[in-house]
Each structure stands twice: as structure tokens, then as C-alpha cells.
mmCIF file of C-alpha atoms in Angstrom:
data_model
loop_
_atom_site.group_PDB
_atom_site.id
_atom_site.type_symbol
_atom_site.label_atom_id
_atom_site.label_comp_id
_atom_site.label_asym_id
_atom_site.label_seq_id
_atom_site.Cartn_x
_atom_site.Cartn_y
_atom_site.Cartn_z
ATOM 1 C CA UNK Q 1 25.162 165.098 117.111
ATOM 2 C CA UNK Q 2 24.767 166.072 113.446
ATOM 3 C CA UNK Q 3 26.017 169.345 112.611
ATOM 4 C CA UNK Q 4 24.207 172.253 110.778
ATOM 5 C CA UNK Q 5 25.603 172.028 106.877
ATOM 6 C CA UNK Q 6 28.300 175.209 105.820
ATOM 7 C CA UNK Q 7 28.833 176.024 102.345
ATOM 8 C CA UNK Q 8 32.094 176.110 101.923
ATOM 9 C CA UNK Q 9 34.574 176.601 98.481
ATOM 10 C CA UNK Q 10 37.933 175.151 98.150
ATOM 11 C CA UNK Q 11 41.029 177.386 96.279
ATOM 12 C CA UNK Q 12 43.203 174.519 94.899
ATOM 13 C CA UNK Q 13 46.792 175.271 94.176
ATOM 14 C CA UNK Q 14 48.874 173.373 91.449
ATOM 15 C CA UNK Q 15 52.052 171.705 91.683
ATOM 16 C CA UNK Q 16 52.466 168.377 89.004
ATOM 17 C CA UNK Q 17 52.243 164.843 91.042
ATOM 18 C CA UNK Q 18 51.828 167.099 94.218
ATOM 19 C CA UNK Q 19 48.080 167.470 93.527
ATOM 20 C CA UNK Q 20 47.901 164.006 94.455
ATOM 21 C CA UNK Q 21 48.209 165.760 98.445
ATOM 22 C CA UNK Q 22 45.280 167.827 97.193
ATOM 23 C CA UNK Q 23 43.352 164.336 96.243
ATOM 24 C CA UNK Q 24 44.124 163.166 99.733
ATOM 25 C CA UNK Q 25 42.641 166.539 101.659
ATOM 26 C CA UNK Q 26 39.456 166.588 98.899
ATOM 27 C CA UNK Q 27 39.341 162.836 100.155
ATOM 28 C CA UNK Q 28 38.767 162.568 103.648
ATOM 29 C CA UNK Q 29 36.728 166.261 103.488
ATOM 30 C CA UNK Q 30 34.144 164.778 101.644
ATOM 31 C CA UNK Q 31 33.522 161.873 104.125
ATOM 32 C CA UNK Q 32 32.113 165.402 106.212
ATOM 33 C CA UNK Q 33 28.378 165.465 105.103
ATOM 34 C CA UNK Q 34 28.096 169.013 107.152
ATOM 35 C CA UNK Q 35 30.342 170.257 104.413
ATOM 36 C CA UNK Q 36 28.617 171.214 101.154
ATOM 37 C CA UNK Q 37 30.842 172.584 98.362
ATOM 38 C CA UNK Q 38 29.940 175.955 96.515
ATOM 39 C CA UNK Q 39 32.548 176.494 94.091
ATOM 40 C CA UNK Q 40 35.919 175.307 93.440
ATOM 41 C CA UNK Q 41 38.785 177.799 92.146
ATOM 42 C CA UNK Q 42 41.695 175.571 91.014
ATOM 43 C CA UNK Q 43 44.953 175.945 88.958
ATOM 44 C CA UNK Q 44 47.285 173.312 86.714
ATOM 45 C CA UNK Q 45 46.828 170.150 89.029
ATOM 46 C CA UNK Q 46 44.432 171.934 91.206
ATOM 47 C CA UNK Q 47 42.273 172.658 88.131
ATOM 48 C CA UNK Q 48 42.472 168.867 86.996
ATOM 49 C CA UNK Q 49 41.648 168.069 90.969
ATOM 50 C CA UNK Q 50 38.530 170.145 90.945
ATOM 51 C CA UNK Q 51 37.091 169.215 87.385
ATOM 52 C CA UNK Q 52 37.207 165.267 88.361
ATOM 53 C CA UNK Q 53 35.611 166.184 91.388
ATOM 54 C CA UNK Q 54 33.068 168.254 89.944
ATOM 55 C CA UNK Q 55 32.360 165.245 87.257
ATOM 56 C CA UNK Q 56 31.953 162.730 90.059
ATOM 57 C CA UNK Q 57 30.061 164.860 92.296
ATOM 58 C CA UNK Q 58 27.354 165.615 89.528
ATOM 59 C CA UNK Q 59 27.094 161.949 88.950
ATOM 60 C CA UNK Q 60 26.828 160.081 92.413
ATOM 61 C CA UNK Q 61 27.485 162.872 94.815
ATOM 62 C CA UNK Q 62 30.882 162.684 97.278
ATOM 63 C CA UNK Q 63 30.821 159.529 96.585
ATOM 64 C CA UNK Q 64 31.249 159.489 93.113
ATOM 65 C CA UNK Q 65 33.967 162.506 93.542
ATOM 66 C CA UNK Q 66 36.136 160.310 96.143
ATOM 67 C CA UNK Q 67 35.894 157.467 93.502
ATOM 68 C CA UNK Q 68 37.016 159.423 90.306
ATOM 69 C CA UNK Q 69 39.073 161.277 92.071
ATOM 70 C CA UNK Q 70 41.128 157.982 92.910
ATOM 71 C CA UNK Q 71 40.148 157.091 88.833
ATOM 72 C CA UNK Q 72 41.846 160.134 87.360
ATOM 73 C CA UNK Q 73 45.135 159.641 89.950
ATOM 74 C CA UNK Q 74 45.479 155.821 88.903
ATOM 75 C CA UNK Q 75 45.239 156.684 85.505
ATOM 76 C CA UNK Q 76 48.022 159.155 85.534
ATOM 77 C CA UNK Q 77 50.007 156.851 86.975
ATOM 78 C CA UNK Q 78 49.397 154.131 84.757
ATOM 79 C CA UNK Q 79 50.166 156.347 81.862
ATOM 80 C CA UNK Q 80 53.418 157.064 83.657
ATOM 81 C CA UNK Q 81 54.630 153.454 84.056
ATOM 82 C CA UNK Q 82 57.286 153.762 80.854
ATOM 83 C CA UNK Q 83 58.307 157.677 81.204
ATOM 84 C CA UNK Q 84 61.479 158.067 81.332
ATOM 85 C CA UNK Q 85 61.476 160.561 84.921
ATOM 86 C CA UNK Q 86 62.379 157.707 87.084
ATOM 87 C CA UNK Q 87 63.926 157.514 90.087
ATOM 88 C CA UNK Q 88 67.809 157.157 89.979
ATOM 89 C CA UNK Q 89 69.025 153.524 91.780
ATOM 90 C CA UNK Q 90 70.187 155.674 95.133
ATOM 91 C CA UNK Q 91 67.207 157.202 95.894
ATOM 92 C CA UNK Q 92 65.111 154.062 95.450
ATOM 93 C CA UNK Q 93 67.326 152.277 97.720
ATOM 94 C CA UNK Q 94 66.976 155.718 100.287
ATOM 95 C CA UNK Q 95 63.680 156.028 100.065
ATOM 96 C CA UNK Q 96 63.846 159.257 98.642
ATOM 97 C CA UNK Q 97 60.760 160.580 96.162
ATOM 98 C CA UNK Q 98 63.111 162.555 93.951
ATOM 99 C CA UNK Q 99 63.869 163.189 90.460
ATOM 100 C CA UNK Q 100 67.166 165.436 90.992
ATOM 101 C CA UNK Q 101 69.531 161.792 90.305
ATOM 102 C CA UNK Q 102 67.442 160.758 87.698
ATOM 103 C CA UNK Q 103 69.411 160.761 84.190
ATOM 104 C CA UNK Q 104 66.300 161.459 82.172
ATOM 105 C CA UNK Q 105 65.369 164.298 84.339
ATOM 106 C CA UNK Q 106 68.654 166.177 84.327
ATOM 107 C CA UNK Q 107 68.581 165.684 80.573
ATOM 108 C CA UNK Q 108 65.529 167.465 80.522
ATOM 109 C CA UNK Q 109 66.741 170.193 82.607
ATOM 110 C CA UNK Q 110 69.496 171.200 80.538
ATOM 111 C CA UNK Q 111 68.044 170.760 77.438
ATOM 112 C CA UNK Q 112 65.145 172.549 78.381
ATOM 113 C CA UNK Q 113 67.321 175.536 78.488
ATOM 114 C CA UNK Q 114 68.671 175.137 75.004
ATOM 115 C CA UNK Q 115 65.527 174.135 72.877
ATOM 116 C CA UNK Q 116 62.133 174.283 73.339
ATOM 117 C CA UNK Q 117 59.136 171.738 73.275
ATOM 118 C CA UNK Q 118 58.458 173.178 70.073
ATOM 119 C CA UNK Q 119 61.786 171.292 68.827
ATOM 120 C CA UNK Q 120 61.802 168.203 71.337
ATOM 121 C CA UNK Q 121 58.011 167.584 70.860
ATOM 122 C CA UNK Q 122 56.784 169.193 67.572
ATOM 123 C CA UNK Q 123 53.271 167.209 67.192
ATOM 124 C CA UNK Q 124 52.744 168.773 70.663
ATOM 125 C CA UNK Q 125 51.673 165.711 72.150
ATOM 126 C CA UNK Q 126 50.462 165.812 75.613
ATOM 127 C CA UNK Q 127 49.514 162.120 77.560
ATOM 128 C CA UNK Q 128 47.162 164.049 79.849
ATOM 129 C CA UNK Q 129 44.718 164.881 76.942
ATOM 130 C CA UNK Q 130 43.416 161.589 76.775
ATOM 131 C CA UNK Q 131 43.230 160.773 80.341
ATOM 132 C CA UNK Q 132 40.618 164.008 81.145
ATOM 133 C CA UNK Q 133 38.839 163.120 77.815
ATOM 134 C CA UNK Q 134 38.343 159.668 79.354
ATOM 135 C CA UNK Q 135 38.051 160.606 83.234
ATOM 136 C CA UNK Q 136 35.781 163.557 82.829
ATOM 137 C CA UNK Q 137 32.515 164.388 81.247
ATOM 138 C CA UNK Q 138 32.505 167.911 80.336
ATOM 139 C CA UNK Q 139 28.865 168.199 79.549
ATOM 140 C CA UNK Q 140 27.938 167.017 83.047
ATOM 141 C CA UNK Q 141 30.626 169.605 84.811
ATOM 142 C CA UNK Q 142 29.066 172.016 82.699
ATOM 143 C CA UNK Q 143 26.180 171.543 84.391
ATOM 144 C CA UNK Q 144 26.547 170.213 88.074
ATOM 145 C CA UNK Q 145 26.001 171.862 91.058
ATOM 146 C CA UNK Q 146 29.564 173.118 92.157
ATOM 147 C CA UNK Q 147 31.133 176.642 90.353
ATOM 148 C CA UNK Q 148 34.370 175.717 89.010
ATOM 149 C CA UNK Q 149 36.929 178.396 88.569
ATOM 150 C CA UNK Q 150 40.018 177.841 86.290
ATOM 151 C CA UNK Q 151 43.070 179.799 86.027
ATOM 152 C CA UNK Q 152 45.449 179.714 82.625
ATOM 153 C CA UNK Q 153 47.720 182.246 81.584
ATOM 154 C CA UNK Q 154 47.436 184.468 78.526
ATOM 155 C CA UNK Q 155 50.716 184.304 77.018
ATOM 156 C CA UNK Q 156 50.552 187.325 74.672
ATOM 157 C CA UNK Q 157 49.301 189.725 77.455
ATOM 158 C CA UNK Q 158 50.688 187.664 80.659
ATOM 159 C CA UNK Q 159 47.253 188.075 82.227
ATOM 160 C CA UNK Q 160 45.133 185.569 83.944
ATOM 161 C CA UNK Q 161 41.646 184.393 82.410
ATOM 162 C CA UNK Q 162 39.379 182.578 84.393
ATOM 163 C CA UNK Q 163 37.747 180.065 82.895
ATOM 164 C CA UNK Q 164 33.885 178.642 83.835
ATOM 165 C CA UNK Q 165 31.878 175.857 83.491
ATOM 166 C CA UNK Q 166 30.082 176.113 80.332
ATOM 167 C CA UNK Q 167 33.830 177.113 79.037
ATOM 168 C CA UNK Q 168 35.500 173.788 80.321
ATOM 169 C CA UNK Q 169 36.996 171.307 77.975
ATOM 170 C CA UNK Q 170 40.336 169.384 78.246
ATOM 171 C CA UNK Q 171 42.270 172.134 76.455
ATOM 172 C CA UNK Q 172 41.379 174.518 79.309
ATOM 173 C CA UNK Q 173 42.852 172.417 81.742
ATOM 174 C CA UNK Q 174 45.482 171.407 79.284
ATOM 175 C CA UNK Q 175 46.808 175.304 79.530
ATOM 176 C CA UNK Q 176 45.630 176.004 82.850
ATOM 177 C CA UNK Q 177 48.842 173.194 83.658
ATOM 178 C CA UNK Q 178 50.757 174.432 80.868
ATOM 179 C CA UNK Q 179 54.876 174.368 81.651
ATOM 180 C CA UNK Q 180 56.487 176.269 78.736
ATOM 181 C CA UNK Q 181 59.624 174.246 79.227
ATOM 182 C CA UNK Q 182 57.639 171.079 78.647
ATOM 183 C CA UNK Q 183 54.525 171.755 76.674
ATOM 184 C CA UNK Q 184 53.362 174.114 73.164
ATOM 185 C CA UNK Q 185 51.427 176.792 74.191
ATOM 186 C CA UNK Q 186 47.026 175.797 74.420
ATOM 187 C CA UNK Q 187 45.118 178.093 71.957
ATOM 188 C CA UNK Q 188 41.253 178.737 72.861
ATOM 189 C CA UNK Q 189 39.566 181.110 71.293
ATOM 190 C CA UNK Q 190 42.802 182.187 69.231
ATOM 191 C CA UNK Q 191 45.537 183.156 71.833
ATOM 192 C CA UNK Q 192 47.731 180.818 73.373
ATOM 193 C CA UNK Q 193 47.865 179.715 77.575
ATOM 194 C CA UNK Q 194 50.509 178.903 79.699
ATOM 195 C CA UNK Q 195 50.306 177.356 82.917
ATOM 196 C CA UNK Q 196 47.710 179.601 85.359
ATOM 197 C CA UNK Q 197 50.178 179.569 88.318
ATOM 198 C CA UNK Q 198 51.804 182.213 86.732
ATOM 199 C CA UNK Q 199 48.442 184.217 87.022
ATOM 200 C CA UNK Q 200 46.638 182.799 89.700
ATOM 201 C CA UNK Q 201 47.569 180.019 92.192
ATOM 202 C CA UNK Q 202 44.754 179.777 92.398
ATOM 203 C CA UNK Q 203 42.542 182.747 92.008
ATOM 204 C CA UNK Q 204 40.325 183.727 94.965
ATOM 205 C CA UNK Q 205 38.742 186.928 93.560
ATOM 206 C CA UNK Q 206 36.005 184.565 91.812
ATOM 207 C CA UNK Q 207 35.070 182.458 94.646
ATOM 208 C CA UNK Q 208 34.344 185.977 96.554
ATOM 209 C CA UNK Q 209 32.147 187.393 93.554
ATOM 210 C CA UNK Q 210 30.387 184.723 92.184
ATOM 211 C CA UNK Q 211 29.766 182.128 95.655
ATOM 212 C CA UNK Q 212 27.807 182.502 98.217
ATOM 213 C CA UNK Q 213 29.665 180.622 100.396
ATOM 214 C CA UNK Q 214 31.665 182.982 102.860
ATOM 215 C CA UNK Q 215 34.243 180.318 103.919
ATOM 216 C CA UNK Q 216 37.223 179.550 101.287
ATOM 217 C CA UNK Q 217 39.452 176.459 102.277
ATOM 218 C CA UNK Q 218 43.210 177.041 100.739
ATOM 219 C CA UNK Q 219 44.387 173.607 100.208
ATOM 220 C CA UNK Q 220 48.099 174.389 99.681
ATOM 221 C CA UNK Q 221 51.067 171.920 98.334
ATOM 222 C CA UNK Q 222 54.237 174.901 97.844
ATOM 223 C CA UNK Q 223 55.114 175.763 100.304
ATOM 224 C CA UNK Q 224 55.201 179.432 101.680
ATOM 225 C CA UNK Q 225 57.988 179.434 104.132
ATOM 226 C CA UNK Q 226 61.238 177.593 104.328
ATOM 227 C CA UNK Q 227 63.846 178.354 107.143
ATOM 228 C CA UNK Q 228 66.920 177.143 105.830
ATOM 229 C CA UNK Q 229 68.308 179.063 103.102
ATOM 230 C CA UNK Q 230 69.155 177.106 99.665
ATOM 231 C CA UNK Q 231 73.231 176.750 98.762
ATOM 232 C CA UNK Q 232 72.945 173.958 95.851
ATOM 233 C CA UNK Q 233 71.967 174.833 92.744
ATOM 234 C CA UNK Q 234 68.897 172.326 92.877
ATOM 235 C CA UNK Q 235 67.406 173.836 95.618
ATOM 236 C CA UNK Q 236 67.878 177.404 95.058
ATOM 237 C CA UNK Q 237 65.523 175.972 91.884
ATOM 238 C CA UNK Q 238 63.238 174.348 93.821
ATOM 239 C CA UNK Q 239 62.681 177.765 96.504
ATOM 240 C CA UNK Q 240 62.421 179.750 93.367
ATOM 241 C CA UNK Q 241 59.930 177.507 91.683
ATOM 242 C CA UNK Q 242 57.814 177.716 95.176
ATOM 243 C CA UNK Q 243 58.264 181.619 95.449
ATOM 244 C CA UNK Q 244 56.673 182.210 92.007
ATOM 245 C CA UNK Q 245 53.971 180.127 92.698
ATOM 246 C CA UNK Q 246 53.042 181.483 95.461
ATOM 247 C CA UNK Q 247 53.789 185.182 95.024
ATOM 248 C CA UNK Q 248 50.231 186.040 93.037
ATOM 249 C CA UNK Q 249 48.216 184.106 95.737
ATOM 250 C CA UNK Q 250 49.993 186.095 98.344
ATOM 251 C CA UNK Q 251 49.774 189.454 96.990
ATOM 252 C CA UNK Q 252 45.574 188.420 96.385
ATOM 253 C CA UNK Q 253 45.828 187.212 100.170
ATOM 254 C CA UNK Q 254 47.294 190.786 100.972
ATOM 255 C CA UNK Q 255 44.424 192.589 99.303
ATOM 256 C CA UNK Q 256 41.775 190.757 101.446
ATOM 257 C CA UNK Q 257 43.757 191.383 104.672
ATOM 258 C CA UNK Q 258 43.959 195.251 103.443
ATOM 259 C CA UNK Q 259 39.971 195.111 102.857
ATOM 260 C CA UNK Q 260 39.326 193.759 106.024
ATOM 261 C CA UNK Q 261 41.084 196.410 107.845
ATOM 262 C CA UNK Q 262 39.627 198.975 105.820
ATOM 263 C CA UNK Q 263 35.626 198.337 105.005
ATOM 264 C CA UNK Q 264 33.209 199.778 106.752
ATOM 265 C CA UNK Q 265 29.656 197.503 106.909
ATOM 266 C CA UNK Q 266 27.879 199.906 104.358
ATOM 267 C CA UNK Q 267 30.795 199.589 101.733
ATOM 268 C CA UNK Q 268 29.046 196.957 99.218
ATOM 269 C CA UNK Q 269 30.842 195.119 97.756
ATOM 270 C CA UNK Q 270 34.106 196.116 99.910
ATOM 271 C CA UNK Q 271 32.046 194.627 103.186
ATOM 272 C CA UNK Q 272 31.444 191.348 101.515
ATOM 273 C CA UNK Q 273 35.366 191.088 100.740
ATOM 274 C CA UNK Q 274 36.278 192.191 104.402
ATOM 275 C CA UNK Q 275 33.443 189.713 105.399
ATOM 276 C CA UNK Q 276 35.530 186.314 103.395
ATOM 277 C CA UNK Q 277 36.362 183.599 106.625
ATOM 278 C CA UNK Q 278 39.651 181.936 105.090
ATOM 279 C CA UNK Q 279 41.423 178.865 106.113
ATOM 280 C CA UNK Q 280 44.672 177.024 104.572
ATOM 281 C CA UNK Q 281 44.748 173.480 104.621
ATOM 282 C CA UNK Q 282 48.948 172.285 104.034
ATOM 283 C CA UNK Q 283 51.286 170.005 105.727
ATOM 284 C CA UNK Q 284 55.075 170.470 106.727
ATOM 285 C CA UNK Q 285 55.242 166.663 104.941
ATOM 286 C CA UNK Q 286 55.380 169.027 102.028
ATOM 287 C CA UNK Q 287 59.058 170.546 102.582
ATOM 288 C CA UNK Q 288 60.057 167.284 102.505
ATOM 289 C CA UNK Q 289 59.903 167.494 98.568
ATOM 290 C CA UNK Q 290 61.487 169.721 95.762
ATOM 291 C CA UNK Q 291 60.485 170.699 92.397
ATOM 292 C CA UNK Q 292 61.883 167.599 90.905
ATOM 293 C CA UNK Q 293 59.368 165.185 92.785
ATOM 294 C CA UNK Q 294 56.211 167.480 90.647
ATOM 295 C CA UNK Q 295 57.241 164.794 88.140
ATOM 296 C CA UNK Q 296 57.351 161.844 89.945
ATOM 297 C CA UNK Q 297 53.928 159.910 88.925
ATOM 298 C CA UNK Q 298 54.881 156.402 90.672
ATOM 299 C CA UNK Q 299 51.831 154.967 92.218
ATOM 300 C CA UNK Q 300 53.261 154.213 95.648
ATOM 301 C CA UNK Q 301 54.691 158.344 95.978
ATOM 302 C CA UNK Q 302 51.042 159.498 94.614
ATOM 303 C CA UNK Q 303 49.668 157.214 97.527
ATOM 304 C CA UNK Q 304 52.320 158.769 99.839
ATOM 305 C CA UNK Q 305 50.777 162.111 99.245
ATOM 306 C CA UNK Q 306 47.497 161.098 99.306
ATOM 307 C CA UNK Q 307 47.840 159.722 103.209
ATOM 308 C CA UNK Q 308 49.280 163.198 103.551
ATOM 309 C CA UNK Q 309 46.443 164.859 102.282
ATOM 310 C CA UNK Q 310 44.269 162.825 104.352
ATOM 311 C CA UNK Q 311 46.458 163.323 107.759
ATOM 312 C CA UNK Q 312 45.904 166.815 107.185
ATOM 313 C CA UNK Q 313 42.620 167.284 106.425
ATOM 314 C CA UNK Q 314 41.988 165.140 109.194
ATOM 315 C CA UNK Q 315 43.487 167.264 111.446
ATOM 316 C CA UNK Q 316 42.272 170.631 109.671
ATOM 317 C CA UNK Q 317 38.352 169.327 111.070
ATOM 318 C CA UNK Q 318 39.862 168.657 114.166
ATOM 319 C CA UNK Q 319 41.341 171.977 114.771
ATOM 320 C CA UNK Q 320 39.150 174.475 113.067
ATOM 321 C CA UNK Q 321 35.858 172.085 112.319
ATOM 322 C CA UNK Q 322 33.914 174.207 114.619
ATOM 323 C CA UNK Q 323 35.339 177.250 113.152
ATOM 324 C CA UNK Q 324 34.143 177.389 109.541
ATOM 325 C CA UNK Q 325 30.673 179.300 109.356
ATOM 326 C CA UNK Q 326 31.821 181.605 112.157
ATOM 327 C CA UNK Q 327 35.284 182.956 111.480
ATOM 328 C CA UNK Q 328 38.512 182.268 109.917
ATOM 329 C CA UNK Q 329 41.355 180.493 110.914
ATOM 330 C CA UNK Q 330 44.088 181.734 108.937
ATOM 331 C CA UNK Q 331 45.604 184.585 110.494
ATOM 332 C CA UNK Q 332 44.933 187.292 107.712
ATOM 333 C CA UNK Q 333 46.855 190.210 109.941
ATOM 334 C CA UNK Q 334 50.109 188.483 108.709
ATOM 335 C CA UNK Q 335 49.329 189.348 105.012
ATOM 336 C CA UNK Q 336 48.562 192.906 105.687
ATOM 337 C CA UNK Q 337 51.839 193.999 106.579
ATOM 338 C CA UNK Q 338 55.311 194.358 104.453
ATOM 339 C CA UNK Q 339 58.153 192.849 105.787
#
């Protein structure tokens, strides 16, 4: 039976070589011809995820995304293949996708607390730059079909800007996956951008404003909840990296659940809030993996994630397929309440 299309928009968080779950998911959903994409809202990886897409998409439809998509991810890996974050000798005989053994990257860590990139790294060179010059054509994204929404970081006023498609060029996803521990500040139109997660991981508010999709699927790689509590000092880093993350999204997550509660049918713009169907798309695979595995670009770990991506996604149309277009399947109550 072939299924009546839903607009739909995707809210893509970031998290370094996780993204490569969030290739996986964008993967097997565009093998669903039922879906048609609206807008994308995406942040640091998520951001990078959503402007390849975009570029593909315009080009050769979900086709072409699901084949630069795969592109941009080979490429970063490639350009990987002599950094120094490599996997210490016990993990790779364990199996284990970490960084936390690796020389390099505890070098890094502690340094990183002593000097800045603007003393390790003054030329401010950043690999990435070429690879979305040479994965991505910015006039076409410019003007495709899908809304892309980018989050970076405003360093002098700590506020989000939200970046659009006529704005996009590599230095706006450059800052929108800005670390300040690991990269100079991105100046666009004279102030300087830090990493959007900070601001917006990602940023729903456009996808409700501008879209007129009513479904928003939440493709999350940090994780929200963890039951055990942290004792070593790597993963007390690790939860705290997740928690700040996430907090921005959650608090946006809280407004809508608030709105809901509260509009009446005649409130405008209020109404059309209350009226948002969300749904998250994430995997437990993903506590599996701390902070130090954002910087782990080996092919076979990116092709890990992808499967990931893909198991979940897989089962996301499985269990709440029928669902989009008619309600939504994240349980906003839970967001409403403190606690």
C-alpha cells in the first residue's frame, strides 16, 4: 500500500564523529518516499549533516543526499588517517572506540587547559574547511528545496544566531562546530562564533516559525539520561559535556510542553506551538560512548555508528511510522514538569 506523503523536519544535534549516528538515521529515513523533508535545524555535526544533505538532495533528490552524505563521512575520515587522536594499543585489542588511553588525546586535554588554540594553532587552521568547500555546493543549498537552520554561538554576547540558506558558507558551519579548546573563534559579519551547542542543540523555535511541516523528528546522539552516577574523573567529563549539550534543547523542549498545556485554539501563534507533533529518534548504543570517542574519525567506528543510526531509524518507522501526521510520540508531559 503506498502511504499518503508527511512533511516532516528533522532537529539535528551535534556531537564530533557522533554525527556519523545522525548519517546512519538520515540514511535509512530517506529510503521512506512517504517522508518529504521541510526544513532541517542542525548544530556543529548536525549542521555539517544537514548542509550535505541539503546539497545532495537539491542535486539528485534522496538519492543524491544518501550518496554525499556517505561522501562527506569518508572524507573526514580520510583526512583523519595521520591525526594524532588514535586509539591507545589496549583499547584496539578490547574493542573499545575510545580516546581516554590515547597519549595524544590526554596531551590535548591538559594542555588545553593551559594554552589556547590561539598558541597551539596560530594560523588557525581547520582540516574541515576544505572538506565542506569540496563536499558541498553552497550556491545550490542556497537554493534547494529544504529550509536549513544553523545554530553558532555569538561569543561576545553568548547568544545564539541562526543562520539560513542564502547565509550558508563553510565558515558558518565552521563556527556553528566551533570547540574553543580546539579551534580560533569564526568571524562573519565582524563578531566571532563558537560552537552553537552552547546556544542551541539544535534550535527548534525556527522549524516551528518558518515550516510548515507540523512534525519535528529529534535525531539525538548525547544522551539525556544516564543511571549510574560518574566517580572517575573522565566520566564526570563526559556527563558534564552531555548535560550542557543538552540543557538549551531541554529547557526549548520545556517551553513547548508549557504551550501545549496552556493555548487555547484561538491563541495564534501560541496554537500553532501547542499544535508541534514531536518525536526523538536516539539509541541506548549511544551510552556506550564518552566524550573522548567525539574525536575518534576511524572509518570502521564512523561505520559502527552509522549501522546504529540505521538500527534505529529502522525501528523509529516501525514504532511510530503510522504516528507522524497525526500526533507525537515523544511524551512532552515529561518536559513540563520540574523535578
Amino acid at each position: 500500500m503506498i502511504r499518503e506523503p508527511v512533511r516532516v523536519d528533522f532537529a539535528l544535534q551535534g556531537g564530533g564523529s557522533h554525527g556519523a549516528f545522525t548519517w546512519g538515521a538520515l540514511d535509512r529515513l530517506l529510503e521512506e518516499p512517504w517522508l518529504q523533508i521541510d526544513g532541517i535545524s542542525g548544530t556543529s555535526a548536525g549542521a555539517m549533516n544537514a548542509a550535505v544533505l541539503a546539497h545532495g538532495y537539491a542535486a539528485s533528490g534522496a538519492e543524491g543526499a544518501r550518496q554525499a552524505l556517505e561522501q562527506f563521512w569518508r572524507e573526514v575520515s580520510d583526512a583523519a588517517r595521520w591525526s594524532p587522536f588514535r586509539r591507545g594499543p589496549l583499547d584496539v585489542l578490547l574493542g573499545r572506540w575510545t580516546l581516554d588511553q590515547s597519549p595524544a588525546f590526554v596531551w590535548m586535554d591538559m594542555v588545553a587547559r593551559l594554552f589556547s588554540p590561539y598558541d597551539l594553532n596560530p594560523r588557525g587552521v581547520n582540516p574541515l574547511r576544505d572538506i565542506l568547500a569540496g563536499c558541498i555546493s553552497f550556491e545550490r543549498v542556497q537554493h534547494g528545496p529544504i529550509k536549513l537552520f544553523i545554530t553558532a554561538t555569538n561569543v561576545r554576547t553568548g547568544q545564539g544566531r541562526i543562520f539560513r540558506n542564502r547565509e550558508l558558507n563553510p565558515d558558518v558551519l565552521l563556527a556553528s562546530a566551533c570547540l574553543p579548546s580546539m579551534f580560533h573563534a569564526v568571524e562573519i559579519d565582524h563578531e566571532a562564533y563558537w560552537d552553537g551547542g552552547y546556544s542551541g542543540n539544535p534550535t527548534i523555535t525556527p522549524l516551528v516559525r518558518e515550516c510548515t511541516s507540523q512534525d519535528t523528528i529529534l535525531i539525538q546522539v548525547n544522551p539525556v539520561v544516564r543511571d549510574e552516577l560518574p566517580y572517575s574523573a573522565r566520566d564526570i567529563l563526559s556527563r558534564l559535556n552531555e548535560v550542557s549539550f543538552n540543557a538549551v534543547l531541554l529547557k526549548e523542549l520545556r517551553m513547548l510542553a508549557l504551550l501545549r498545556q496552556s493555548a487555547s485554539p484561538g491563541d495564534g501563534e501560541a496554537s500553532h506551538w501547542a499544535n508541534m507533533r514531536l518525536h526523538r529518534l536516539s539509541s541506548e548504543a549511544m551510552l556506550d560512548l564518552g566524550y573522548s570517542s567525539k574525536l575518534n574519525a576511524e572509518w570502521p567506528f564512523l561505520l559502527k555508528l552509522r549501522d546504529a543510526g540505521r538500527e534505529a531509524a529502522a525501528r523509529f518507522i516501525e514504532q511510530h511510522g503510522e504516528s507522524l501526521g497525526h500526533v507525537s510520540t515523544l511524551d512532552m508531559d515529561a518536559f513540563s514538569y520540574d523535578g
